[in-house]
Coordinates of C-alpha atoms and ligand atoms in Angstrom, one line a residue:
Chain Y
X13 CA 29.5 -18.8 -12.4
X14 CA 28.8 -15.0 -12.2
X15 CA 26.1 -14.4 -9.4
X16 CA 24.1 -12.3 -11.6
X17 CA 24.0 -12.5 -15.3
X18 CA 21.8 -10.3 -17.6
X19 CA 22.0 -11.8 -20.9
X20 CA 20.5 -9.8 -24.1
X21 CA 17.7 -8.6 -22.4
X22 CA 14.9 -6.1 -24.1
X23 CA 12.5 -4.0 -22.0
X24 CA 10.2 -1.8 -23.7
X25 CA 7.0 0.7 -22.3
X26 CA 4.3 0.5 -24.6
X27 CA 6.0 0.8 -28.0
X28 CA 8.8 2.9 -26.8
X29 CA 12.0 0.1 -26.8
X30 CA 14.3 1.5 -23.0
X31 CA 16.6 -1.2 -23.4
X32 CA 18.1 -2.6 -26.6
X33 CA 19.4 -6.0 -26.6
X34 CA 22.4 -5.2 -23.3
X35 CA 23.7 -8.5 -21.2
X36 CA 26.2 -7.9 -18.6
X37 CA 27.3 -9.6 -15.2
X38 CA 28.2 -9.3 -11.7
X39 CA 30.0 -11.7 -10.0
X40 CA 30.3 -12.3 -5.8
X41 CA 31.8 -10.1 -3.9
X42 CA 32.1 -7.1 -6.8
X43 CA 30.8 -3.8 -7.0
X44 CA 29.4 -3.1 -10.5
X45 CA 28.6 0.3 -11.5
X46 CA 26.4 1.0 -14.2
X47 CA 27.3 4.6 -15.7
X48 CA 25.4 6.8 -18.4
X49 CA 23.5 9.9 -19.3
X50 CA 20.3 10.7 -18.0
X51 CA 17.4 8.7 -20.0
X52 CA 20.2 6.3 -21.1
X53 CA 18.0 3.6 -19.3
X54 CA 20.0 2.9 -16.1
X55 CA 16.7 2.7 -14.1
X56 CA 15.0 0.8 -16.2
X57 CA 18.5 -1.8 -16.2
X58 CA 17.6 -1.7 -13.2
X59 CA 13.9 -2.8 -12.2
X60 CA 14.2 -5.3 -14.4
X61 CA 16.9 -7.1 -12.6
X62 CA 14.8 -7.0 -9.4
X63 CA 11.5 -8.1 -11.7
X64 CA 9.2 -4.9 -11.4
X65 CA 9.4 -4.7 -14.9
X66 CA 9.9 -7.6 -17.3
X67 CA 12.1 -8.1 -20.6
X68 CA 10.3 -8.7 -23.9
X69 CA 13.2 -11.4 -24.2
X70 CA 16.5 -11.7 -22.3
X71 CA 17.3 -13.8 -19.2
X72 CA 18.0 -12.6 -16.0
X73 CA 20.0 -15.2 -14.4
X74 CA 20.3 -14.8 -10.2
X75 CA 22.4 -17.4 -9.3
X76 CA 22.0 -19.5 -11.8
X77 CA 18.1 -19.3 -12.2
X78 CA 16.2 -17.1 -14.6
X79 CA 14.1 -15.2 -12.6
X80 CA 12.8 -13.2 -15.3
X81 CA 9.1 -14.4 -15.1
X82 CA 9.4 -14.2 -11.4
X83 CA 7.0 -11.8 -9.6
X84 CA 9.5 -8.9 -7.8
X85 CA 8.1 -9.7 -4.3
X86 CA 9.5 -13.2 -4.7
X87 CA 12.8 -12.3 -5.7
X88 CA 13.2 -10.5 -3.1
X89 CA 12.8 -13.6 -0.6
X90 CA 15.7 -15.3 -3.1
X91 CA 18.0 -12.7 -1.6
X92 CA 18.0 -10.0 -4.0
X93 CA 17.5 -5.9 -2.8
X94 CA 16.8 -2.8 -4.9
X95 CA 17.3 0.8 -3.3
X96 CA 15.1 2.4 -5.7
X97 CA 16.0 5.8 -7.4
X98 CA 14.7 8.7 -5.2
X99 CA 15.1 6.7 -2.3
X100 CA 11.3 6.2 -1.9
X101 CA 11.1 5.1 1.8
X102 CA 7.4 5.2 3.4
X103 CA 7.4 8.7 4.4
X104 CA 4.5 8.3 7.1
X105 CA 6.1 5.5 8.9
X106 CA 8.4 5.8 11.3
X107 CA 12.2 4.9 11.3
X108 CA 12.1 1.7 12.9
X109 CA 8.8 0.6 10.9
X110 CA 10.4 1.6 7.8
X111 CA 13.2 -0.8 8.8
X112 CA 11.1 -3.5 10.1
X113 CA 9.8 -3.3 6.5
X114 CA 13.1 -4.4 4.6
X115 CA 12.8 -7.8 6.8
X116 CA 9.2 -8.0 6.0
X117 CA 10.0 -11.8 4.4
X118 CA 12.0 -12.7 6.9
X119 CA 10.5 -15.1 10.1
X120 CA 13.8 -15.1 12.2
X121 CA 13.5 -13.1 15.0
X122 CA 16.6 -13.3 16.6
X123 CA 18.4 -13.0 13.1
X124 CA 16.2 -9.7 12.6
X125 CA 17.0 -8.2 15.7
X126 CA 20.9 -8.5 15.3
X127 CA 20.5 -7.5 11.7
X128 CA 18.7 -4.1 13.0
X129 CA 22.0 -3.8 15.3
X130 CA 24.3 -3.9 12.3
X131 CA 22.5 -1.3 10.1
X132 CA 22.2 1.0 13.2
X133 CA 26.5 0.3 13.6
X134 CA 26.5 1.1 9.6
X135 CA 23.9 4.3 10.6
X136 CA 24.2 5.7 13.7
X137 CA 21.8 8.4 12.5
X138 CA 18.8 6.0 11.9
X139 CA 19.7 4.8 15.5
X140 CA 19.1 8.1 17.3
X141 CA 16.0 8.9 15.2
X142 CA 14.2 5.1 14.7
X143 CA 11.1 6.8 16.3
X144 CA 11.2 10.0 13.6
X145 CA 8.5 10.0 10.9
X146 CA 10.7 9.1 7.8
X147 CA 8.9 12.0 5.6
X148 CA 10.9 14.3 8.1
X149 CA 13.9 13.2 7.3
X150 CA 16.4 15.2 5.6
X151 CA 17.4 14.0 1.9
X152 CA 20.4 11.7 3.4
X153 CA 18.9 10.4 6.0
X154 CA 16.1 9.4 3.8
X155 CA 19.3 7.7 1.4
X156 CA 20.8 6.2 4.8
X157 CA 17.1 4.6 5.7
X158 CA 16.6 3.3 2.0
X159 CA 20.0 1.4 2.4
X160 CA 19.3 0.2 5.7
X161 CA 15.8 -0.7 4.9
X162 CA 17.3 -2.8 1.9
X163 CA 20.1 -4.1 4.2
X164 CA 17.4 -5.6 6.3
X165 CA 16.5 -8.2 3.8
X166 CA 20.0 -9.7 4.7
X167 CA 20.7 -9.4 0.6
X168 CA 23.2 -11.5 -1.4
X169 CA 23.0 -8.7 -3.7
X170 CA 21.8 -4.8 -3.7
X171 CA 20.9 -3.0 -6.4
X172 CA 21.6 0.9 -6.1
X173 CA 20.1 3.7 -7.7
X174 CA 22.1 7.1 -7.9
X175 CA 22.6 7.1 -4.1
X176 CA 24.0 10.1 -4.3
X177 CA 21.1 11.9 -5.9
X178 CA 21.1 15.4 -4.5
X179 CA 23.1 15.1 -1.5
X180 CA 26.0 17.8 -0.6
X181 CA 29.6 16.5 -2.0
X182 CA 30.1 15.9 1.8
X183 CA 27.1 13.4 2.3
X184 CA 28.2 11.9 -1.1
X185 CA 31.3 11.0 0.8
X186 CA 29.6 9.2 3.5
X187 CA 26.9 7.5 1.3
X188 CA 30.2 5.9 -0.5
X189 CA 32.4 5.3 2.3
X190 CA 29.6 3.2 3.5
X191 CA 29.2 1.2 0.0
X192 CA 32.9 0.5 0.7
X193 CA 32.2 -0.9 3.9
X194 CA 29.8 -3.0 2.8
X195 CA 31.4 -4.1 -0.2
X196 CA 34.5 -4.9 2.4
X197 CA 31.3 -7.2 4.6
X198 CA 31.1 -9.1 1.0
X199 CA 28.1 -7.8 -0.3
X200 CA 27.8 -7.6 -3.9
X201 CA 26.7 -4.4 -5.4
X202 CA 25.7 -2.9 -8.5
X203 CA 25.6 0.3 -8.5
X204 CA 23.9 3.2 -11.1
X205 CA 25.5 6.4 -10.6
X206 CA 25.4 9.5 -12.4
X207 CA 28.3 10.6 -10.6
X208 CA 30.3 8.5 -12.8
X209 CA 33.5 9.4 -10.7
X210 CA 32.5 8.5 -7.3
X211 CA 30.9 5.1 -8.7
X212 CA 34.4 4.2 -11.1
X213 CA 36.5 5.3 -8.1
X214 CA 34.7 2.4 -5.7
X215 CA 34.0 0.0 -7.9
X216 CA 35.6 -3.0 -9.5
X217 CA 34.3 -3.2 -13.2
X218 CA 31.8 -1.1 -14.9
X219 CA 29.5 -0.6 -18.1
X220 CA 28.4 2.4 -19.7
X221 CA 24.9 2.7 -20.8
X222 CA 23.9 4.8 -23.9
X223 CA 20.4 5.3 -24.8
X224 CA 19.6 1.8 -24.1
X225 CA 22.4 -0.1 -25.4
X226 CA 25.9 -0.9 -23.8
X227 CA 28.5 1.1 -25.1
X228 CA 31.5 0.3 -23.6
X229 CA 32.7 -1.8 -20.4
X230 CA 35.9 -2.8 -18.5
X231 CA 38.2 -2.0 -15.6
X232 CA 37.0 0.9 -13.7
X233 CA 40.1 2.0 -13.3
X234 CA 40.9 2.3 -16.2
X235 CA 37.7 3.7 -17.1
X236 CA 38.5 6.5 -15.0
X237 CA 41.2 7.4 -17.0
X238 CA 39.6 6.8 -20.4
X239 CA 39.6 9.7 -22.4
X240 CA 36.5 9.4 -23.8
X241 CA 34.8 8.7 -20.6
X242 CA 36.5 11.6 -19.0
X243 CA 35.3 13.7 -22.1
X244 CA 31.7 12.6 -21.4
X245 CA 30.7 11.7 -18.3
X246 CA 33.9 13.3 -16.0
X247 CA 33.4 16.6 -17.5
X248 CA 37.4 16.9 -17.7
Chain T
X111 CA -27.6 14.8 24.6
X112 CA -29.3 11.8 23.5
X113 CA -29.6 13.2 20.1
X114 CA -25.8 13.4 20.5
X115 CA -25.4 9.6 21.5
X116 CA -27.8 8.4 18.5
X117 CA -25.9 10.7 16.4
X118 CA -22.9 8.9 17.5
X119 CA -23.9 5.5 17.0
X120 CA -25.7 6.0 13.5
X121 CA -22.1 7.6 13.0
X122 CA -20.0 4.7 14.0
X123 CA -22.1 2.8 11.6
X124 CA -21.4 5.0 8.5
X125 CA -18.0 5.0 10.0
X126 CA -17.7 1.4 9.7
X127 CA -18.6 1.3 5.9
X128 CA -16.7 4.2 4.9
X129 CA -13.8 2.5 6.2
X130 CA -14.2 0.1 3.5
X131 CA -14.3 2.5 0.9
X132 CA -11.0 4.1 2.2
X133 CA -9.2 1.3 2.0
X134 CA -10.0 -0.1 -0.3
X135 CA -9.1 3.1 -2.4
X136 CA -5.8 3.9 -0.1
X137 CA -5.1 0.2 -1.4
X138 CA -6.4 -0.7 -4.3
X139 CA -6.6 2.3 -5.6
X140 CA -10.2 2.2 -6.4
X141 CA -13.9 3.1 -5.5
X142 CA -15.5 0.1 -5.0
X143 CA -19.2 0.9 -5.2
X144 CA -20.5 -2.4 -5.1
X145 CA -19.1 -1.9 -1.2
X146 CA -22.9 -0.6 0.0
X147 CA -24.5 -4.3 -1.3
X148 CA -22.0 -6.1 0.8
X149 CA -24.3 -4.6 4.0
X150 CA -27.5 -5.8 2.0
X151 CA -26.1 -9.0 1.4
X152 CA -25.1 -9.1 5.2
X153 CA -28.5 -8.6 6.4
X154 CA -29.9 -11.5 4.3
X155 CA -27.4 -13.6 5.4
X156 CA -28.7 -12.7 9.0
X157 CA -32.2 -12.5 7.7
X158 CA -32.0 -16.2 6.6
X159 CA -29.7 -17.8 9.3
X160 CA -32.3 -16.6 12.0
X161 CA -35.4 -18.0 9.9
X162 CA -33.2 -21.3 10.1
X163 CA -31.7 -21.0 13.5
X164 CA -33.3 -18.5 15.3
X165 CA -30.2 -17.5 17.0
X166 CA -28.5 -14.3 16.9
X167 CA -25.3 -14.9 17.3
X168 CA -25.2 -17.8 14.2
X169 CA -26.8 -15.5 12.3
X170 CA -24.2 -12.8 13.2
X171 CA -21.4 -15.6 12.6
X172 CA -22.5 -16.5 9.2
X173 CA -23.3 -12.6 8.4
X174 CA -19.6 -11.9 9.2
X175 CA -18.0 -15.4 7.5
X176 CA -20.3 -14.4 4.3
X177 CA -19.4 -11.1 3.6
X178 CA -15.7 -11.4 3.6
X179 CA -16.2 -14.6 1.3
X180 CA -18.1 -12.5 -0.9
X181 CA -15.9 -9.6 -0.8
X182 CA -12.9 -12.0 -1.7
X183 CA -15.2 -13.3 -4.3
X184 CA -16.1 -10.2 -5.9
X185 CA -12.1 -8.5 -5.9
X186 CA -11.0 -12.3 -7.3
X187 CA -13.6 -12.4 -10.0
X188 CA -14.2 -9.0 -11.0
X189 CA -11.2 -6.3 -10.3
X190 CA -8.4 -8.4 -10.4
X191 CA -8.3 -9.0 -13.9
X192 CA -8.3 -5.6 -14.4
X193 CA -5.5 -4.9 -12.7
X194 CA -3.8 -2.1 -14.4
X195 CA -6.9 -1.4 -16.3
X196 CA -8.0 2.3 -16.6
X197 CA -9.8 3.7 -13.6
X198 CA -13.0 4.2 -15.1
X199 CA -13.1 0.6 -16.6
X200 CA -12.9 -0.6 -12.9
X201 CA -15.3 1.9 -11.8
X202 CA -18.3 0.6 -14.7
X203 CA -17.1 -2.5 -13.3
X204 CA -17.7 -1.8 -9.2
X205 CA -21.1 -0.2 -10.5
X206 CA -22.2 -3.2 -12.1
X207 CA -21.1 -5.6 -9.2
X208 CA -23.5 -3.5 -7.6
X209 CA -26.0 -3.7 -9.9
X210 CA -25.8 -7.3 -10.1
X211 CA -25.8 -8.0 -6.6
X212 CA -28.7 -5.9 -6.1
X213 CA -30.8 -7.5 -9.2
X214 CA -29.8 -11.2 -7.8
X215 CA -31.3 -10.3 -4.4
X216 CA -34.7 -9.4 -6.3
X217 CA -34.3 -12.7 -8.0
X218 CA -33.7 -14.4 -4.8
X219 CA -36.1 -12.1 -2.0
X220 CA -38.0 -10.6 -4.1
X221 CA -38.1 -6.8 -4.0
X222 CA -40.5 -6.1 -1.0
X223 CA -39.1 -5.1 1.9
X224 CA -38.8 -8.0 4.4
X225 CA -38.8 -8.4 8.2
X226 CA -35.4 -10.0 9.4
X227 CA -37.3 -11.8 12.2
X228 CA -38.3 -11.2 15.6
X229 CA -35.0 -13.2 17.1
X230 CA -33.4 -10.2 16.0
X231 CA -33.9 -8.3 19.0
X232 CA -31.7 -6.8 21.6
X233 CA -32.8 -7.1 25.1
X234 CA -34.1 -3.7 27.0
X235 CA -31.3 -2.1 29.6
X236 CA -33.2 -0.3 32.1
X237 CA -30.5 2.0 33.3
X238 CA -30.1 4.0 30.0
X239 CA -33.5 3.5 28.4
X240 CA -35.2 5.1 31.1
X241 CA -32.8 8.5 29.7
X242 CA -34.0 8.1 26.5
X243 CA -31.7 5.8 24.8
X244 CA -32.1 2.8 22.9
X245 CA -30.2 0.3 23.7
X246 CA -29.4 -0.2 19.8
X247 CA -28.2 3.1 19.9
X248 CA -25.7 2.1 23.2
X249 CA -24.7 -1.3 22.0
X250 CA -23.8 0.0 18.3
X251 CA -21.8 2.7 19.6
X252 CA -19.6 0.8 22.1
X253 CA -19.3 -1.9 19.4
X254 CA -18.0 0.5 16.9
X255 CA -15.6 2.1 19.2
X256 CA -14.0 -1.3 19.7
X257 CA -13.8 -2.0 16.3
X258 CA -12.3 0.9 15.0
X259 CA -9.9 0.6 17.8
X260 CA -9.2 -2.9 17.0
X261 CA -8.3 -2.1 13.3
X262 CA -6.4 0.9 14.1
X263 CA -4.2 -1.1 16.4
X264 CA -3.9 -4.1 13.7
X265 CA -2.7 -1.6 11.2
X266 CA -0.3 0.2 13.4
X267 CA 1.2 -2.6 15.2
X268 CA 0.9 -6.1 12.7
X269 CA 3.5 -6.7 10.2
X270 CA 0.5 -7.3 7.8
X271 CA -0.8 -3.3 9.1
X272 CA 2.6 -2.2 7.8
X273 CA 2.5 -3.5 4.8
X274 CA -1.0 -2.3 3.8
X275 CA 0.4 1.3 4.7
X276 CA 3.3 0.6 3.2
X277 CA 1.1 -0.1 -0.3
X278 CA -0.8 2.4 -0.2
X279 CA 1.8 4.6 0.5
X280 CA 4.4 3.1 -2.6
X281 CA 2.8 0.1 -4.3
X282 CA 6.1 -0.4 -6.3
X283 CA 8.2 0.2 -3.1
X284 CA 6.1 -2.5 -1.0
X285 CA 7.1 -5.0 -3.4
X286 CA 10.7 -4.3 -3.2
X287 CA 10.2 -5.2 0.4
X288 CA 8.7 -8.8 -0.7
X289 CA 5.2 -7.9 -0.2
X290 CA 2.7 -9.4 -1.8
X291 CA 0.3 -7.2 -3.3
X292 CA -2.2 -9.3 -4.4
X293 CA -2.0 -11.0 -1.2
X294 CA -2.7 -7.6 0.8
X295 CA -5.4 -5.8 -1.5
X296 CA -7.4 -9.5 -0.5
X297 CA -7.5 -9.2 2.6
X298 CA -8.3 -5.8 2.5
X299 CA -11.3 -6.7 0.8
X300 CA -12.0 -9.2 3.6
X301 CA -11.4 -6.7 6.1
X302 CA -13.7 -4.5 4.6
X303 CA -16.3 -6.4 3.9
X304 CA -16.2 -7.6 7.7
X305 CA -16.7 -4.4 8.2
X306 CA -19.5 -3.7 6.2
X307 CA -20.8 -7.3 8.1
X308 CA -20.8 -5.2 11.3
X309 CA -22.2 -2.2 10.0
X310 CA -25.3 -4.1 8.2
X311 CA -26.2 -5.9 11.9
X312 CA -26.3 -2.6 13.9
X313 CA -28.2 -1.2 11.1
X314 CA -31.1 -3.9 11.2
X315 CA -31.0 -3.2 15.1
X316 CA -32.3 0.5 14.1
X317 CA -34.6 -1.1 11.1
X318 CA -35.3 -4.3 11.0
X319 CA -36.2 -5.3 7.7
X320 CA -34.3 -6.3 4.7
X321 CA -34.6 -5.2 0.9
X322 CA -32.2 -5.4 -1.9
X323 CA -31.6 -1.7 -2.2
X324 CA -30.9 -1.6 1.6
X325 CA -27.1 -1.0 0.9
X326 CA -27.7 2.0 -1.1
X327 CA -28.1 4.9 1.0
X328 CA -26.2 3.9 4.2
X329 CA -23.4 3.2 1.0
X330 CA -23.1 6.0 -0.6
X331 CA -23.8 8.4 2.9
X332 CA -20.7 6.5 3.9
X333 CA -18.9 7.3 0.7
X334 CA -19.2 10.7 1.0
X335 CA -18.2 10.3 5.2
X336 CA -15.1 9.2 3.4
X337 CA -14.4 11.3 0.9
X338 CA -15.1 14.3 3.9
X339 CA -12.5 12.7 5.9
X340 CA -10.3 12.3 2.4
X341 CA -10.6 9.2 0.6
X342 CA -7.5 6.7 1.6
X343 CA -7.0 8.1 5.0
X344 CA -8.7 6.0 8.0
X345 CA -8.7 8.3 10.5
X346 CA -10.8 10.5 8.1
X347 CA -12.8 7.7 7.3
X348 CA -13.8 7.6 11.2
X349 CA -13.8 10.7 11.5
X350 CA -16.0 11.7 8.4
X351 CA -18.3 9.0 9.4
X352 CA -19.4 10.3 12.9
X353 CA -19.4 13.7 11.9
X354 CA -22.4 12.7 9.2
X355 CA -24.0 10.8 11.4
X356 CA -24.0 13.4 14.0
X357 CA -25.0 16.0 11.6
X358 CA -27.9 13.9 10.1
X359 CA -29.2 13.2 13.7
X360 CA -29.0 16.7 14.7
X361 CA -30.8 18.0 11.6
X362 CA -33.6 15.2 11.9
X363 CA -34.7 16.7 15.0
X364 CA -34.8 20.0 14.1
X365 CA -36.7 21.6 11.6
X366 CA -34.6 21.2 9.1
X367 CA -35.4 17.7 8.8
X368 CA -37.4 17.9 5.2
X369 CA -33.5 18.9 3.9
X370 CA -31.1 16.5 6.3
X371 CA -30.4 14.5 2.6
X372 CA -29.4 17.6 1.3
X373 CA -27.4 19.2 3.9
X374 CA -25.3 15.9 4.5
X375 CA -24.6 16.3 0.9
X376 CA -23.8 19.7 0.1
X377 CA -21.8 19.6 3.7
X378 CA -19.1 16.9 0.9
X379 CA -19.3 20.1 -1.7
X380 CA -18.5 23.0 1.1
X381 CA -15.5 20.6 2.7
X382 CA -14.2 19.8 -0.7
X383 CA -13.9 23.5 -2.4
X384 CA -12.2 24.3 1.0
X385 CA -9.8 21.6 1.4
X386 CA -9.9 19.5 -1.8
X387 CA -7.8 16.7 -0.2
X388 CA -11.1 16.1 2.8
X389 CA -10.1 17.0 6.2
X390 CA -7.5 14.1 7.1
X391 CA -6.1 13.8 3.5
X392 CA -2.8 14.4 2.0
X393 CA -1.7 15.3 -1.2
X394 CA -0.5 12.3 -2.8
X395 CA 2.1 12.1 -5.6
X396 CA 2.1 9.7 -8.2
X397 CA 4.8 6.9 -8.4
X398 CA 5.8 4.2 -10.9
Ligands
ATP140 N1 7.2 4.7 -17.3 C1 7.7 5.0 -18.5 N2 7.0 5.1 -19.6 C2 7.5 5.5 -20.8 N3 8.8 5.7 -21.0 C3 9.6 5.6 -19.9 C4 9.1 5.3 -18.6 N4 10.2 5.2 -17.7 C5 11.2 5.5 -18.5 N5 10.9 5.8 -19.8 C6 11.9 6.1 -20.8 O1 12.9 5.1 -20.9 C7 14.1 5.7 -21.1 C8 15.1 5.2 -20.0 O2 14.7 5.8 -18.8 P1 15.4 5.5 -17.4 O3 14.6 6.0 -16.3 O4 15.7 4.0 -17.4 O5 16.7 6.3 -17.6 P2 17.9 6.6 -16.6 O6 19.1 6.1 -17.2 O7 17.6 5.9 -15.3 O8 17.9 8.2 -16.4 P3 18.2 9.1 -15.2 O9 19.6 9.2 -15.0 O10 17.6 10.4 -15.6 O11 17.5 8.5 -14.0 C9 13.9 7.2 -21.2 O12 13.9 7.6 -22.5 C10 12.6 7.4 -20.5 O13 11.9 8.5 -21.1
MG141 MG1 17.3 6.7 -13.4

């Protein structure tokens, strides 16, 4: 059984339809990425797996339940994380209260605090700076403290978006070797990139998204040396 | 001096209420203006429980108990279902929880002003009377320094503090942490109607009588403390409060008092073409 399992889902804002009719699925242990243009509905793909948005019809299936009429805070608790596009941490909270946030459903102290240990080992950054004001943070440390906030929730699954959204090529680098590593810990990921190289390179399968419908899927690497995809989203 | 003190303490109590109004808005993301009745309906509560007890501190218990009820009441009932509603729907709401509140108090009371009861009475402190000031003035003030500090301290260091910053920060953000926003915009209500408890007892210390329009003034003077401060920020709140309070205090006893009204409020339209956000406020961005 595939840990998560989308299955012909349709989302639509006001009369404007984002997603047409797309099921895909993610099983443990895998890093999914979930490719396309901009506008092509990644986003969207995305909050409705973690239930801020809901489909007009489609299942979302999280471990066997549909969780598609579940309210997002709950899902949450059912071990599900989202690291929303643009990172969106609490930029007048500190580090550490940012942090303490992403185990804000959890009740096990002693599981917290080791769990805090092993994001600061992933991010020795947010370590030396858990007292800084998280608005001050420069644009990756802001991406490290979104992923460590999310890790805090001790997740089954994450859900990324473009995690490497205007970071230097070198801090792209680190964002992904640390994906790897937490794929390699046995998270399961899936992962919206726009840097559709990076994502294919680390991940296991992938689906490309165009304007709201799912236009192709398969090995990513062999996606990565698809012609078509290098045509249109490799720019080779 | 003593000007300075009284100015203090009628500040702490506009503090109190504006406090409300911020966060409910920093929240929420409303104006709740329904939020000066809950003071009205607080001094009838104490009104009532001393005409039936005759003891302060019941009446100040059921004042307390029965405005955060009611302020539960009114966000469960009346904004809730409009949720996601346009702002100015919610706003012809808050105005007519108001209203109502107001007109069911008439029904009740009656629309003459009433005493609240001569239990309601704080005792004389010899010490700082024979300087000139009240005790009302003394107790209110040292009362609404603990409060404030009290609810700063809850916000900062409470996992349930975090997450109302953390809402009114990102509402969409908060929930991706597993809070429940519902959940959080009820007890600010509660909180804020406590407050607005607290505020309606000192303000029967300083007049002791009860009417249904009683939450008016002190209401929308708080308001404005708020929006000086810049609406969703509680330090502003708190610090818009006292300033007004101060001011209004300070004008009373000078000769400007025919015009304090008018200088509190034109005091909101100089601050704002200065620094459109109030003094504390930020520029917020809008978010999904
Ligand atoms: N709140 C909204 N209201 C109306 N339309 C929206 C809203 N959010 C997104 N859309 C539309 O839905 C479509 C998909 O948007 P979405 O944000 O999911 O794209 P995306 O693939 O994430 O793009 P990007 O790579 O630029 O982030 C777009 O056409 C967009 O204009
Ligand atoms: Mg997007």
């Amino acid at each position: 059984m595939a840990m998560l399992e989308v299955k012909n889902i349709e989302v639509c804002y006001g009369m404007i339809r984002a997603i047409k009719n797309i099921s895909f699925e993610i099983n443990k242990g895998e890093i999914v990425a979930l490719i396309g243009a901009n506008g092509a509905g990644k986003t969207t793909t995305l909050h409705t797996v973690s239930g801020l948005l809901k489909p007009t019809t489609g299942q979302v299936l999280f471990n066997g339940k549909d969780i598609s009429k579940i309210p997002a805070h709950k899902i949450v608790t059912m071990g599900m994380a989202h690291v929303p596009e643009g990172r969106r941490v609490f930029q007048q909270l500190s580090v550490l209260d940012n942090l303490k946030l992403g185990a804000y459903t959890r009740t096990d102290k002693k599981e917290i605090a080791e769990n805090l240990k092993r994001v600061y080992e992933h991010f020795p950054r947010l370590a030396e700076r858990k007292h800084q004001i998280a608005g001050t943070l420069s644009g990756g440390e802001q991406q490290m403290l979104a992923m460590g906030r999310a890790l805090m929730s001790n997740p089954d699954i994450i859900l990324m978006d473009e995690p490497s959204m205007g970071l230097s090529p070198l801090l792209v680098k680190e964002i992904f070797t640390i994906i790897e590593e937490l794929h390699k810990a046995g998270t399961t990921i899936l992962l919206v990139e726009q840097n559709a190289k990076m994502a294919l390179s680390v991940a296991n399968r992938a689906y490309v998204l165009e304007t709201g419908s799912i236009a192709m899927s398969g090995d990513a690497k062999e996606m990565l040396n698809n012609d078509d995809i290098k045509k249109a989203y490799l720019g080779q | 001096m003593i000007t300075l003190i009284d100015g203090l303490s009628l500040g702490s109590i506009y503090a109190l209420i504006a406090l409300g109004y911020t966060m409910v808005y920093g929240i929420a993301k409303m104006l709740n203006f329904a939020h000066g009745d809950i003071i009205m309906v607080g001094a009838y509560a104490i009104m009532v429980t001393l005409a039936a007890t005759v003891s302060p501190i019941a009446a100040i218990i059921a004042a307390i108990v029965i405005c955060t009820i009611l302020g539960i009441l009114v966000e469960k009932l009346a904004y809730k279902p409009l949720r996601g509603a346009s702002p100015l729907a919610v706003l012809i709401t808050a105005i007519g929880v108001s209203y109502f509140l107001q007109g069911l108090a008439q029904l009740v009371f009656g629309s003459q002003p009433k005493p609240v009861g001569s239990a309601w009475k704080l005792p004389a402190i010899k010490a700082i009377n024979d300087i000139g000031i009240t005790t009302s003035a003394a107790v209110t003030l040292i009362c609404g320094i603990i409060i404030m500090v009290a609810l700063t301290l809850f916000i900062k260091y409470t996992k349930t503090g975090s997450a109302m910053l953390a809402v009114s920060e990102d509402r969409g953000a908060a929930i991706l942490m597993g809070v429940n926003v519902n959940k959080i915009i009820s007890i600010t209500f509660a909180i804020g109607s406590a407050l607005a408890a607290f505020a309606g007892m000192f303000y029967l210390f300083q007049i002791p009588n009860t009417e249904p329009t009683l939450g008016a003034m002190p209401g929308i003077t708080a308001f404005t403390a708020a929006v000086i401060g810049g609406i969703g920020s509680i330090p502003g709140a708190m610090v818009g409060g006292v300033l007004l309070g101060v001011i209004e205090k300070f004008c009373l006893a000078s000769p400007l008092a025919p015009y304090t009204v008018a200088i509190k409020f034109s005091l909101l339209i100089v601050i704002l073409l200065v620094k459109p956000t109030g003094l504390l406020g930020k520029v917020v961005r809008e978010k999904v």
